mmCIF file of C-alpha atoms in Angstrom:
data_model
loop_
_atom_site.group_PDB
_atom_site.id
_atom_site.type_symbol
_atom_site.label_atom_id
_atom_site.label_comp_id
_atom_site.label_asym_id
_atom_site.label_seq_id
_atom_site.Cartn_x
_atom_site.Cartn_y
_atom_site.Cartn_z
ATOM 1 C CA UNK D 219 86.540 -72.309 132.510
ATOM 2 C CA UNK D 220 83.804 -74.466 131.790
ATOM 3 C CA UNK D 221 81.233 -72.757 129.720
ATOM 4 C CA UNK D 222 77.942 -74.124 128.283
ATOM 5 C CA UNK D 223 77.791 -74.373 124.647
ATOM 6 C CA UNK D 224 74.816 -71.910 123.761
ATOM 7 C CA UNK D 225 76.696 -69.063 125.852
ATOM 8 C CA UNK D 226 80.424 -69.128 124.099
ATOM 9 C CA UNK D 227 82.324 -65.424 123.576
ATOM 10 C CA UNK D 228 81.298 -63.861 120.169
ATOM 11 C CA UNK D 229 78.364 -66.491 119.322
ATOM 12 C CA UNK D 230 75.185 -66.055 119.278
ATOM 13 C CA UNK D 231 72.688 -67.743 122.169
ATOM 14 C CA UNK D 232 69.748 -68.977 122.114
ATOM 15 C CA UNK D 233 68.727 -67.425 125.548
ATOM 16 C CA UNK D 234 71.405 -64.199 125.802
ATOM 17 C CA UNK D 235 71.003 -62.903 122.483
ATOM 18 C CA UNK D 236 73.321 -61.862 120.102
ATOM 19 C CA UNK D 237 76.836 -61.440 120.957
ATOM 20 C CA UNK D 238 78.134 -57.483 120.693
ATOM 21 C CA UNK D 239 80.913 -55.680 122.213
ATOM 22 C CA UNK D 240 80.233 -53.873 125.634
ATOM 23 C CA UNK D 241 80.926 -50.423 123.936
ATOM 24 C CA UNK D 242 78.186 -51.246 121.647
ATOM 25 C CA UNK D 243 75.591 -52.426 123.879
ATOM 26 C CA UNK D 244 73.220 -49.154 123.687
ATOM 27 C CA UNK D 245 73.392 -49.062 120.025
ATOM 28 C CA UNK D 246 72.118 -52.859 119.536
ATOM 29 C CA UNK D 247 69.363 -52.366 121.911
ATOM 30 C CA UNK D 248 68.047 -48.859 119.793
ATOM 31 C CA UNK D 249 68.152 -51.184 116.595
ATOM 32 C CA UNK D 250 66.165 -53.830 118.569
ATOM 33 C CA UNK D 251 63.429 -51.231 120.036
ATOM 34 C CA UNK D 252 62.899 -50.120 116.141
ATOM 35 C CA UNK D 253 62.726 -53.434 114.972
ATOM 36 C CA UNK D 254 60.362 -54.286 117.414
ATOM 37 C CA UNK D 255 58.387 -51.520 116.538
ATOM 38 C CA UNK D 256 58.817 -52.191 112.868
ATOM 39 C CA UNK D 257 57.182 -55.617 113.082
ATOM 40 C CA UNK D 258 53.996 -54.073 115.160
ATOM 41 C CA UNK D 259 53.194 -51.747 112.531
ATOM 42 C CA UNK D 260 53.161 -54.658 110.210
ATOM 43 C CA UNK D 261 51.433 -57.205 112.351
ATOM 44 C CA UNK D 262 48.460 -56.636 114.484
ATOM 45 C CA UNK D 263 49.942 -56.884 117.735
ATOM 46 C CA UNK D 264 50.166 -54.335 120.700
ATOM 47 C CA UNK D 265 53.298 -53.777 122.113
ATOM 48 C CA UNK D 266 53.704 -52.650 126.222
ATOM 49 C CA UNK D 267 56.845 -51.288 127.002
ATOM 50 C CA UNK D 268 57.486 -50.519 130.860
ATOM 51 C CA UNK D 269 60.048 -48.825 132.232
ATOM 52 C CA UNK D 270 59.987 -49.062 136.183
ATOM 53 C CA UNK D 271 62.978 -50.498 137.330
ATOM 54 C CA UNK D 272 66.920 -52.599 136.513
ATOM 55 C CA UNK D 273 66.358 -55.765 137.817
ATOM 56 C CA UNK D 274 70.553 -57.263 138.350
ATOM 57 C CA UNK D 275 70.710 -60.933 137.940
ATOM 58 C CA UNK D 276 74.384 -62.107 140.025
ATOM 59 C CA UNK D 277 74.960 -65.606 138.984
ATOM 60 C CA UNK D 278 77.891 -67.745 139.643
ATOM 61 C CA UNK D 279 77.648 -69.716 136.588
ATOM 62 C CA UNK D 280 76.127 -70.160 133.299
ATOM 63 C CA UNK D 281 73.420 -72.375 134.318
ATOM 64 C CA UNK D 282 72.460 -70.580 136.886
ATOM 65 C CA UNK D 283 71.841 -67.533 134.731
ATOM 66 C CA UNK D 284 70.178 -69.333 132.357
ATOM 67 C CA UNK D 285 67.705 -70.968 135.226
ATOM 68 C CA UNK D 286 67.068 -67.144 136.235
ATOM 69 C CA UNK D 287 66.555 -66.021 132.605
ATOM 70 C CA UNK D 288 64.123 -68.588 132.371
ATOM 71 C CA UNK D 289 62.072 -67.220 135.436
ATOM 72 C CA UNK D 290 61.732 -63.769 133.708
ATOM 73 C CA UNK D 291 58.643 -64.730 132.152
ATOM 74 C CA UNK D 292 56.235 -65.031 135.560
ATOM 75 C CA UNK D 293 57.821 -61.563 136.220
ATOM 76 C CA UNK D 294 55.462 -59.562 133.800
ATOM 77 C CA UNK D 295 53.500 -57.726 136.204
ATOM 78 C CA UNK D 296 57.047 -56.107 137.905
ATOM 79 C CA UNK D 297 57.660 -53.841 134.653
ATOM 80 C CA UNK D 298 60.984 -54.472 134.456
ATOM 81 C CA UNK D 299 62.595 -52.109 132.012
ATOM 82 C CA UNK D 300 65.614 -54.031 131.990
ATOM 83 C CA UNK D 301 67.472 -57.297 133.191
ATOM 84 C CA UNK D 302 70.968 -57.168 133.313
ATOM 85 C CA UNK D 303 72.813 -60.598 134.278
ATOM 86 C CA UNK D 304 75.954 -61.170 135.356
ATOM 87 C CA UNK D 305 77.689 -63.827 135.259
ATOM 88 C CA UNK D 306 81.090 -64.507 137.448
ATOM 89 C CA UNK D 307 83.935 -66.580 136.812
ATOM 90 C CA UNK D 308 85.940 -65.381 139.802
ATOM 91 C CA UNK D 309 89.002 -67.275 139.368
ATOM 92 C CA UNK D 310 91.966 -64.716 140.205
ATOM 93 C CA UNK D 311 94.124 -66.791 137.720
ATOM 94 C CA UNK D 312 92.007 -66.366 134.355
ATOM 95 C CA UNK D 313 92.593 -63.275 132.242
ATOM 96 C CA UNK D 314 90.642 -60.403 132.490
ATOM 97 C CA UNK D 315 87.660 -60.841 130.241
ATOM 98 C CA UNK D 316 84.097 -59.313 129.165
ATOM 99 C CA UNK D 317 81.997 -61.131 127.188
ATOM 100 C CA UNK D 318 77.986 -59.537 126.524
ATOM 101 C CA UNK D 319 74.913 -60.590 124.650
ATOM 102 C CA UNK D 320 71.598 -58.718 123.921
ATOM 103 C CA UNK D 321 68.495 -59.482 123.598
ATOM 104 C CA UNK D 322 64.771 -57.789 123.512
ATOM 105 C CA UNK D 323 62.470 -60.403 125.235
ATOM 106 C CA UNK D 324 58.956 -60.451 124.687
ATOM 107 C CA UNK D 325 55.767 -62.541 126.041
ATOM 108 C CA UNK D 326 52.301 -62.736 125.348
ATOM 109 C CA UNK D 327 50.240 -61.015 127.984
ATOM 110 C CA UNK D 328 46.670 -62.242 128.709
ATOM 111 C CA UNK D 329 46.793 -62.698 124.706
ATOM 112 C CA UNK D 330 49.123 -63.325 122.026
ATOM 113 C CA UNK D 331 47.676 -59.811 121.107
ATOM 114 C CA UNK D 332 49.359 -57.493 123.513
ATOM 115 C CA UNK D 333 53.143 -58.750 124.074
ATOM 116 C CA UNK D 334 55.404 -57.135 126.885
ATOM 117 C CA UNK D 335 58.683 -56.060 126.112
ATOM 118 C CA UNK D 336 61.565 -55.814 127.944
ATOM 119 C CA UNK D 337 65.849 -55.818 127.490
ATOM 120 C CA UNK D 338 67.945 -58.447 128.674
ATOM 121 C CA UNK D 339 71.992 -57.805 128.680
ATOM 122 C CA UNK D 340 74.467 -60.955 129.496
ATOM 123 C CA UNK D 341 77.387 -60.156 130.675
ATOM 124 C CA UNK D 342 79.977 -63.072 131.262
ATOM 125 C CA UNK D 343 83.285 -61.683 133.584
ATOM 126 C CA UNK D 344 86.336 -63.075 134.217
ATOM 127 C CA UNK D 345 89.585 -62.868 136.156
ATOM 128 C CA UNK D 346 90.062 -59.278 138.007
ATOM 129 C CA UNK D 347 87.316 -57.627 135.680
ATOM 130 C CA UNK D 348 84.876 -59.362 138.640
ATOM 131 C CA UNK D 349 86.091 -57.359 140.928
ATOM 132 C CA UNK D 350 85.099 -53.976 139.595
ATOM 133 C CA UNK D 351 81.627 -54.943 138.224
ATOM 134 C CA UNK D 352 80.134 -52.234 140.078
ATOM 135 C CA UNK D 353 81.765 -49.709 137.436
ATOM 136 C CA UNK D 354 80.513 -51.942 134.507
ATOM 137 C CA UNK D 355 77.029 -52.139 135.709
ATOM 138 C CA UNK D 356 76.845 -48.257 135.769
ATOM 139 C CA UNK D 357 77.315 -48.453 132.306
ATOM 140 C CA UNK D 358 74.651 -50.909 131.736
ATOM 141 C CA UNK D 359 71.784 -49.616 133.726
ATOM 142 C CA UNK D 360 69.143 -47.211 132.724
ATOM 143 C CA UNK D 361 70.580 -44.588 134.863
ATOM 144 C CA UNK D 362 66.637 -43.022 135.569
ATOM 145 C CA UNK D 363 65.568 -46.119 137.023
ATOM 146 C CA UNK D 364 66.524 -48.053 140.493
ATOM 147 C CA UNK D 365 68.610 -50.979 140.818
ATOM 148 C CA UNK D 366 67.462 -53.878 142.255
ATOM 149 C CA UNK D 367 69.899 -56.321 143.075
ATOM 150 C CA UNK D 368 68.988 -60.601 143.087
ATOM 151 C CA UNK D 369 71.916 -62.437 144.171
ATOM 152 C CA UNK D 370 71.257 -65.733 143.010
ATOM 153 C CA UNK D 371 72.700 -68.392 145.801
ATOM 154 C CA UNK D 372 75.693 -67.742 148.580
ATOM 155 C CA UNK D 373 77.638 -64.593 148.494
ATOM 156 C CA UNK D 374 81.134 -65.059 149.050
ATOM 157 C CA UNK D 375 82.594 -64.679 152.395
ATOM 158 C CA UNK D 376 84.425 -61.900 151.340
ATOM 159 C CA UNK D 377 81.973 -59.919 150.646
ATOM 160 C CA UNK D 378 83.334 -58.705 146.893
ATOM 161 C CA UNK D 379 81.946 -57.933 144.889
ATOM 162 C CA UNK D 380 78.695 -57.981 146.491
ATOM 163 C CA UNK D 381 79.467 -54.827 148.932
ATOM 164 C CA UNK D 382 80.127 -52.228 145.772
ATOM 165 C CA UNK D 383 77.144 -53.820 143.958
ATOM 166 C CA UNK D 384 74.962 -53.064 147.173
ATOM 167 C CA UNK D 385 76.440 -49.300 147.271
ATOM 168 C CA UNK D 386 74.699 -48.791 143.922
ATOM 169 C CA UNK D 387 71.551 -50.598 144.324
ATOM 170 C CA UNK D 388 68.667 -49.714 145.703
ATOM 171 C CA UNK D 389 67.233 -52.781 147.026
ATOM 172 C CA UNK D 390 69.521 -56.305 147.734
ATOM 173 C CA UNK D 391 67.248 -59.846 146.940
ATOM 174 C CA UNK D 392 68.835 -62.795 148.374
ATOM 175 C CA UNK D 393 67.309 -66.552 149.472
ATOM 176 C CA UNK D 394 69.365 -67.886 152.678
ATOM 177 C CA UNK D 395 67.768 -71.057 151.617
ATOM 178 C CA UNK D 396 71.038 -71.513 148.987
ATOM 179 C CA UNK D 397 73.013 -70.336 152.277
ATOM 180 C CA UNK D 398 75.580 -73.707 153.044
ATOM 181 C CA UNK D 399 77.004 -71.599 156.141
ATOM 182 C CA UNK D 400 74.063 -69.113 156.855
ATOM 183 C CA UNK D 401 75.161 -68.066 160.458
ATOM 184 C CA UNK D 402 78.031 -66.458 158.496
ATOM 185 C CA UNK D 403 76.346 -65.362 155.429
ATOM 186 C CA UNK D 404 73.410 -63.312 157.943
ATOM 187 C CA UNK D 405 76.172 -61.794 159.813
ATOM 188 C CA UNK D 406 77.770 -60.668 156.242
ATOM 189 C CA UNK D 407 74.125 -59.410 155.090
ATOM 190 C CA UNK D 408 73.536 -57.451 158.484
ATOM 191 C CA UNK D 409 76.966 -55.506 158.270
ATOM 192 C CA UNK D 410 76.269 -54.566 154.148
ATOM 193 C CA UNK D 411 73.210 -52.970 155.889
ATOM 194 C CA UNK D 412 74.625 -51.181 158.696
ATOM 195 C CA UNK D 413 77.774 -49.953 155.982
ATOM 196 C CA UNK D 414 74.988 -49.202 152.980
ATOM 197 C CA UNK D 415 71.795 -48.187 154.486
ATOM 198 C CA UNK D 416 70.388 -46.428 151.338
ATOM 199 C CA UNK D 417 70.307 -50.303 150.519
ATOM 200 C CA UNK D 418 67.082 -52.304 151.380
ATOM 201 C CA UNK D 419 67.760 -55.607 152.025
ATOM 202 C CA UNK D 420 65.510 -58.955 151.429
ATOM 203 C CA UNK D 421 64.976 -62.523 151.553
ATOM 204 C CA UNK D 422 63.193 -64.780 149.738
ATOM 205 C CA UNK D 423 62.959 -67.332 152.506
ATOM 206 C CA UNK D 424 61.318 -64.936 154.700
ATOM 207 C CA UNK D 425 58.483 -64.977 152.510
ATOM 208 C CA UNK D 426 58.283 -69.021 152.786
ATOM 209 C CA UNK D 427 57.845 -67.961 156.340
ATOM 210 C CA UNK D 428 54.474 -65.999 156.409
ATOM 211 C CA UNK D 429 51.964 -68.228 156.586
ATOM 212 C CA UNK D 430 53.727 -70.174 159.371
ATOM 213 C CA UNK D 431 54.071 -66.659 161.511
ATOM 214 C CA UNK D 432 50.295 -65.804 160.826
ATOM 215 C CA UNK D 433 49.213 -69.337 162.356
ATOM 216 C CA UNK D 434 52.125 -67.984 165.330
ATOM 217 C CA UNK D 435 50.251 -64.853 165.490
ATOM 218 C CA UNK D 436 46.511 -66.516 165.350
ATOM 219 C CA UNK D 437 47.748 -68.379 168.632
ATOM 220 C CA UNK D 438 47.296 -65.148 170.697
ATOM 221 C CA UNK D 439 45.118 -63.221 168.722
ATOM 222 C CA UNK D 440 41.831 -63.991 171.028
ATOM 223 C CA UNK D 441 41.781 -62.469 174.901
ATOM 224 C CA UNK D 442 41.697 -66.292 176.258
ATOM 225 C CA UNK D 443 45.648 -66.882 175.426
ATOM 226 C CA UNK D 444 46.767 -62.920 174.784
ATOM 227 C CA UNK D 445 48.651 -63.157 178.273
ATOM 228 C CA UNK D 446 50.091 -66.183 177.761
ATOM 229 C CA UNK D 447 51.969 -64.582 174.886
ATOM 230 C CA UNK D 448 54.388 -62.636 177.637
ATOM 231 C CA UNK D 449 54.876 -65.772 179.864
ATOM 232 C CA UNK D 450 56.462 -67.606 176.923
ATOM 233 C CA UNK D 451 59.234 -69.387 178.615
ATOM 234 C CA UNK D 452 61.190 -71.383 175.895
ATOM 235 C CA UNK D 453 61.217 -71.377 172.282
ATOM 236 C CA UNK D 454 61.762 -74.606 170.385
ATOM 237 C CA UNK D 455 62.072 -75.433 166.537
ATOM 238 C CA UNK D 456 63.048 -78.497 164.312
ATOM 239 C CA UNK D 457 64.183 -78.174 160.932
ATOM 240 C CA UNK D 458 63.745 -80.705 158.273
ATOM 241 C CA UNK D 459 67.514 -82.065 157.554
ATOM 242 C CA UNK D 460 68.592 -85.108 154.646
ATOM 243 C CA UNK D 461 69.070 -88.170 156.536
ATOM 244 C CA UNK D 462 72.169 -90.611 155.786
ATOM 245 C CA UNK D 463 71.982 -94.090 154.637
ATOM 246 C CA UNK D 464 71.625 -96.898 157.059
ATOM 247 C CA UNK D 465 75.329 -97.374 156.889
ATOM 248 C CA UNK D 466 75.609 -93.723 158.463
ATOM 249 C CA UNK D 467 76.817 -91.954 155.843
ATOM 250 C CA UNK D 468 75.603 -89.761 152.471
ATOM 251 C CA UNK D 469 76.947 -92.129 149.990
ATOM 252 C CA UNK D 470 72.996 -92.892 148.956
ATOM 253 C CA UNK D 471 72.173 -89.037 149.392
ATOM 254 C CA UNK D 472 71.363 -86.688 145.892
ATOM 255 C CA UNK D 473 74.540 -84.972 144.526
ATOM 256 C CA UNK D 474 74.910 -81.739 145.984
ATOM 257 C CA UNK D 475 76.300 -79.922 143.318
ATOM 258 C CA UNK D 476 74.089 -77.549 140.679
ATOM 259 C CA UNK D 477 72.111 -79.704 138.310
ATOM 260 C CA UNK D 478 72.236 -78.720 134.282
ATOM 261 C CA UNK D 479 69.014 -76.696 134.751
ATOM 262 C CA UNK D 480 70.342 -74.495 137.095
ATOM 263 C CA UNK D 481 68.058 -75.543 140.317
ATOM 264 C CA UNK D 482 69.631 -74.971 143.982
ATOM 265 C CA UNK D 483 71.355 -78.265 144.895
ATOM 266 C CA UNK D 484 69.834 -80.074 147.888
ATOM 267 C CA UNK D 485 71.646 -79.793 151.252
ATOM 268 C CA UNK D 486 71.736 -81.958 154.094
ATOM 269 C CA UNK D 487 71.111 -79.285 156.041
ATOM 270 C CA UNK D 488 69.653 -75.760 155.552
ATOM 271 C CA UNK D 489 69.098 -74.048 159.165
ATOM 272 C CA UNK D 490 68.210 -70.573 157.782
ATOM 273 C CA UNK D 491 64.196 -70.653 158.039
ATOM 274 C CA UNK D 492 64.762 -71.722 161.854
ATOM 275 C CA UNK D 493 66.848 -69.126 162.637
ATOM 276 C CA UNK D 494 64.372 -66.458 160.930
ATOM 277 C CA UNK D 495 61.580 -67.400 162.864
ATOM 278 C CA UNK D 496 63.663 -67.601 165.915
ATOM 279 C CA UNK D 497 64.805 -64.374 165.215
ATOM 280 C CA UNK D 498 61.337 -63.000 164.803
ATOM 281 C CA UNK D 499 59.868 -64.548 167.746
ATOM 282 C CA UNK D 500 62.760 -62.841 170.239
ATOM 283 C CA UNK D 501 62.647 -59.377 168.526
ATOM 284 C CA UNK D 502 58.589 -59.806 169.250
ATOM 285 C CA UNK D 503 58.902 -61.057 172.995
ATOM 286 C CA UNK D 504 62.015 -58.092 173.394
ATOM 287 C CA UNK D 505 63.845 -60.792 174.887
ATOM 288 C CA UNK D 506 67.760 -60.168 175.414
ATOM 289 C CA UNK D 507 70.639 -62.555 175.151
ATOM 290 C CA UNK D 508 72.507 -63.555 178.162
ATOM 291 C CA UNK D 509 75.154 -65.860 179.169
ATOM 292 C CA UNK D 510 74.282 -69.345 179.665
ATOM 293 C CA UNK D 511 75.017 -70.514 183.784
ATOM 294 C CA UNK D 512 76.910 -74.175 184.113
ATOM 295 C CA UNK D 513 73.656 -75.749 185.173
ATOM 296 C CA UNK D 514 72.046 -74.580 181.931
ATOM 297 C CA UNK D 515 71.101 -77.890 179.909
ATOM 298 C CA UNK D 516 72.777 -77.494 176.503
ATOM 299 C CA UNK D 517 75.327 -75.256 177.661
ATOM 300 C CA UNK D 518 78.455 -77.204 177.617
ATOM 301 C CA UNK D 519 77.220 -79.515 174.861
ATOM 302 C CA UNK D 520 78.684 -79.810 171.537
ATOM 303 C CA UNK D 521 75.994 -78.939 169.120
ATOM 304 C CA UNK D 522 75.323 -80.710 165.948
ATOM 305 C CA UNK D 523 75.388 -79.230 162.403
ATOM 306 C CA UNK D 524 72.345 -76.935 162.207
ATOM 307 C CA UNK D 525 71.726 -76.973 165.913
ATOM 308 C CA UNK D 526 71.596 -73.909 168.048
ATOM 309 C CA UNK D 527 70.970 -73.113 171.604
ATOM 310 C CA UNK D 528 70.616 -69.194 173.404
ATOM 311 C CA UNK D 529 69.953 -68.655 176.909
ATOM 312 C CA UNK D 530 68.040 -64.806 177.390
ATOM 313 C CA UNK D 531 65.922 -63.028 179.940
ATOM 314 C CA UNK D 532 62.738 -61.350 179.337
ATOM 315 C CA UNK D 533 62.039 -58.198 180.413
ATOM 316 C CA UNK D 534 61.393 -58.685 183.892
ATOM 317 C CA UNK D 535 64.705 -60.382 183.984
ATOM 318 C CA UNK D 536 63.339 -64.112 183.806
ATOM 319 C CA UNK D 537 65.284 -66.804 181.994
ATOM 320 C CA UNK D 538 64.131 -68.094 179.003
ATOM 321 C CA UNK D 539 65.776 -69.835 176.042
ATOM 322 C CA UNK D 540 65.766 -70.407 172.042
ATOM 323 C CA UNK D 541 66.601 -74.196 170.755
ATOM 324 C CA UNK D 542 66.862 -75.282 167.036
ATOM 325 C CA UNK D 543 67.652 -78.964 166.504
ATOM 326 C CA UNK D 544 67.884 -80.891 162.995
ATOM 327 C CA UNK D 545 65.205 -83.760 162.186
ATOM 328 C CA UNK D 546 65.771 -86.169 159.600
ATOM 329 C CA UNK D 547 62.990 -86.048 157.405
ATOM 330 C CA UNK D 548 62.649 -87.606 153.878
ATOM 331 C CA UNK D 549 59.641 -86.166 152.819
ATOM 332 C CA UNK D 550 60.047 -82.421 153.004
ATOM 333 C CA UNK D 551 62.559 -80.503 151.593
ATOM 334 C CA UNK D 552 65.504 -78.987 153.958
ATOM 335 C CA UNK D 553 65.409 -76.290 155.661
ATOM 336 C CA UNK D 554 61.374 -77.108 156.333
ATOM 337 C CA UNK D 555 60.105 -76.244 159.603
ATOM 338 C CA UNK D 556 59.114 -79.753 161.300
ATOM 339 C CA UNK D 557 58.099 -78.481 164.197
ATOM 340 C CA UNK D 558 57.698 -75.072 166.648
ATOM 341 C CA UNK D 559 56.879 -75.388 170.129
ATOM 342 C CA UNK D 560 56.194 -72.625 172.607
ATOM 343 C CA UNK D 561 55.898 -73.113 176.212
ATOM 344 C CA UNK D 562 54.437 -70.632 178.327
ATOM 345 C CA UNK D 563 53.334 -70.240 182.020
ATOM 346 C CA UNK D 564 50.855 -67.594 183.706
ATOM 347 C CA UNK D 565 51.029 -67.977 187.353
ATOM 348 C CA UNK D 566 50.727 -71.426 188.005
ATOM 349 C CA UNK D 567 49.215 -72.607 184.439
ATOM 350 C CA UNK D 568 51.530 -73.496 181.894
ATOM 351 C CA UNK D 569 50.324 -73.861 178.058
ATOM 352 C CA UNK D 570 52.360 -75.724 175.288
ATOM 353 C CA UNK D 571 51.613 -73.848 171.608
ATOM 354 C CA UNK D 572 52.803 -76.273 168.728
ATOM 355 C CA UNK D 573 52.407 -76.371 165.137
ATOM 356 C CA UNK D 574 54.298 -79.349 163.910
ATOM 357 C CA UNK D 575 53.512 -81.273 160.320
ATOM 358 C CA UNK D 576 51.882 -84.358 159.411
ATOM 359 C CA UNK D 577 53.706 -87.228 158.273
ATOM 360 C CA UNK D 578 53.809 -87.737 154.676
ATOM 361 C CA UNK D 579 51.509 -84.488 154.489
ATOM 362 C CA UNK D 580 53.881 -81.584 153.283
ATOM 363 C CA UNK D 581 50.683 -79.240 152.612
ATOM 364 C CA UNK D 582 49.125 -79.487 156.191
ATOM 365 C CA UNK D 583 49.583 -78.865 159.943
ATOM 366 C CA UNK D 584 48.610 -79.637 163.179
ATOM 367 C CA UNK D 585 48.254 -76.751 165.532
ATOM 368 C CA UNK D 586 47.952 -77.601 169.349
ATOM 369 C CA UNK D 587 47.142 -76.083 172.179
ATOM 370 C CA UNK D 588 47.724 -77.218 175.801
ATOM 371 C CA UNK D 589 46.663 -76.261 179.125
ATOM 372 C CA UNK D 590 47.235 -78.035 182.695
ATOM 373 C CA UNK D 591 44.538 -80.437 183.445
ATOM 374 C CA UNK D 592 42.511 -79.962 180.115
ATOM 375 C CA UNK D 593 42.315 -81.875 176.746
ATOM 376 C CA UNK D 594 44.224 -80.436 174.284
ATOM 377 C CA UNK D 595 42.760 -78.075 171.207
ATOM 378 C CA UNK D 596 43.907 -79.195 167.955
ATOM 379 C CA UNK D 597 42.886 -78.192 164.804
ATOM 380 C CA UNK D 598 44.837 -79.484 160.881
ATOM 381 C CA UNK D 599 45.106 -76.842 158.700
ATOM 382 C CA UNK D 600 46.256 -75.803 154.594
ATOM 383 C CA UNK D 601 49.882 -73.842 155.175
ATOM 384 C CA UNK D 602 49.143 -72.510 151.642
ATOM 385 C CA UNK D 603 53.086 -71.822 151.860
ATOM 386 C CA UNK D 604 54.674 -69.985 148.374
ATOM 387 C CA UNK D 605 57.044 -72.766 146.699
ATOM 388 C CA UNK D 606 57.239 -71.024 143.587
ATOM 389 C CA UNK D 607 60.770 -68.794 143.190
ATOM 390 C CA UNK D 608 59.056 -66.198 140.606
ATOM 391 C CA UNK D 609 56.321 -65.474 143.277
ATOM 392 C CA UNK D 610 58.158 -64.716 145.897
ATOM 393 C CA UNK D 611 60.508 -62.773 143.720
ATOM 394 C CA UNK D 612 57.280 -60.892 142.025
ATOM 395 C CA UNK D 613 56.295 -60.129 145.915
ATOM 396 C CA UNK D 614 59.788 -58.526 146.800
ATOM 397 C CA UNK D 615 59.952 -56.609 143.608
ATOM 398 C CA UNK D 616 57.058 -54.737 144.665
ATOM 399 C CA UNK D 617 58.315 -53.483 147.526
ATOM 400 C CA UNK D 618 59.696 -49.890 147.239
ATOM 401 C CA UNK D 619 61.294 -49.445 150.507
ATOM 402 C CA UNK D 620 62.627 -51.302 153.036
ATOM 403 C CA UNK D 621 61.141 -54.146 154.823
ATOM 404 C CA UNK D 622 61.724 -52.761 158.093
ATOM 405 C CA UNK D 623 60.710 -56.052 160.258
ATOM 406 C CA UNK D 624 63.124 -58.136 158.266
ATOM 407 C CA UNK D 625 65.931 -55.794 158.711
ATOM 408 C CA UNK D 626 65.261 -55.838 161.807
ATOM 409 C CA UNK D 627 65.210 -59.614 162.806
ATOM 410 C CA UNK D 628 68.537 -59.900 160.490
ATOM 411 C CA UNK D 629 70.118 -57.491 163.339
ATOM 412 C CA UNK D 630 68.698 -59.294 165.808
ATOM 413 C CA UNK D 631 70.350 -62.643 164.330
ATOM 414 C CA UNK D 632 73.589 -60.887 163.379
ATOM 415 C CA UNK D 633 73.525 -60.417 167.461
ATOM 416 C CA UNK D 634 72.777 -64.053 168.106
ATOM 417 C CA UNK D 635 75.037 -65.672 165.952
ATOM 418 C CA UNK D 636 78.360 -63.563 167.139
#
């Protein structure tokens, strides 16, 4: 096992704090709070100690753990009481071990005179201990506070130890932008929701879609176009993927490994956002999935990675369809929705509602409404997407109950991807 030099078992870490045997962690936490109180009495600072929730961060590597730790300074408004970072070295051949560190994080609020404090415990688990992380976590959390579980990167296909951790948590937060296999992983999340209904599930990627979903809703807000919503017959979504080199290989593409800073790896294709958008529209339109006929375009085709095709029907029994396709783009991050087109028919009038990215401009989109025998009505709008992961996380931590709409979409996708 390779461990960063600043997180070696038994030694102090610059970001994780003092190495302490896990059975003595609470004693060390109490001592740290006493020292902080003494410092406040000597100085003129005002300490802000808040106790609202336990934030548990599950990381697959030390690099990712440190990345998450660095984000914590942006979460001051969430009133975190204790942060627990679990690092999983899930090698079945590795010896079972637990190494823990503790520190008291302190950041200025408004000015340096007022400081926000919270506890951070970091635990490096190796070997069979990983599968028993839920039992360990129950010893580490503040028992009187809810547990919010943030799982970095893609959960393991087996569902362990995510399932046992979700069983004792009030909220599970993921980011489907990091999923290498979004189909199976979204189905896994839907099964966890069914198995552990007390644990709410949310996705940072769903938050990224909010501005785009608002633009779709604006198409049909007015009385003029509202009837066209029920007449939608097809949904087309194109999402950005990294292209290939001139030779047809991916040799010139950025590495898919995780950088030393712990940022997400760049991926060739990431259709999760397109899947969420398609699931949302299907749910709003109350479409039902049906088997594709032999004459259906795409029914017999071998779809490329990142492409999906479904035949459905609306409440009136009329055929509808959803098509998701990858588009090679080098100017926007993989997963970005480049085109959303809704084709509708009302009586004998066809209408196209589309949202498309502008070439070379990742911050604006072109919205278009095209009716037969009429000039297209187009507008260029700022999308105002939220790219900062920390702000997306803050929004999720402020939700105290279930995000019913997202969880319904998750179930819709599970049925589509089966």
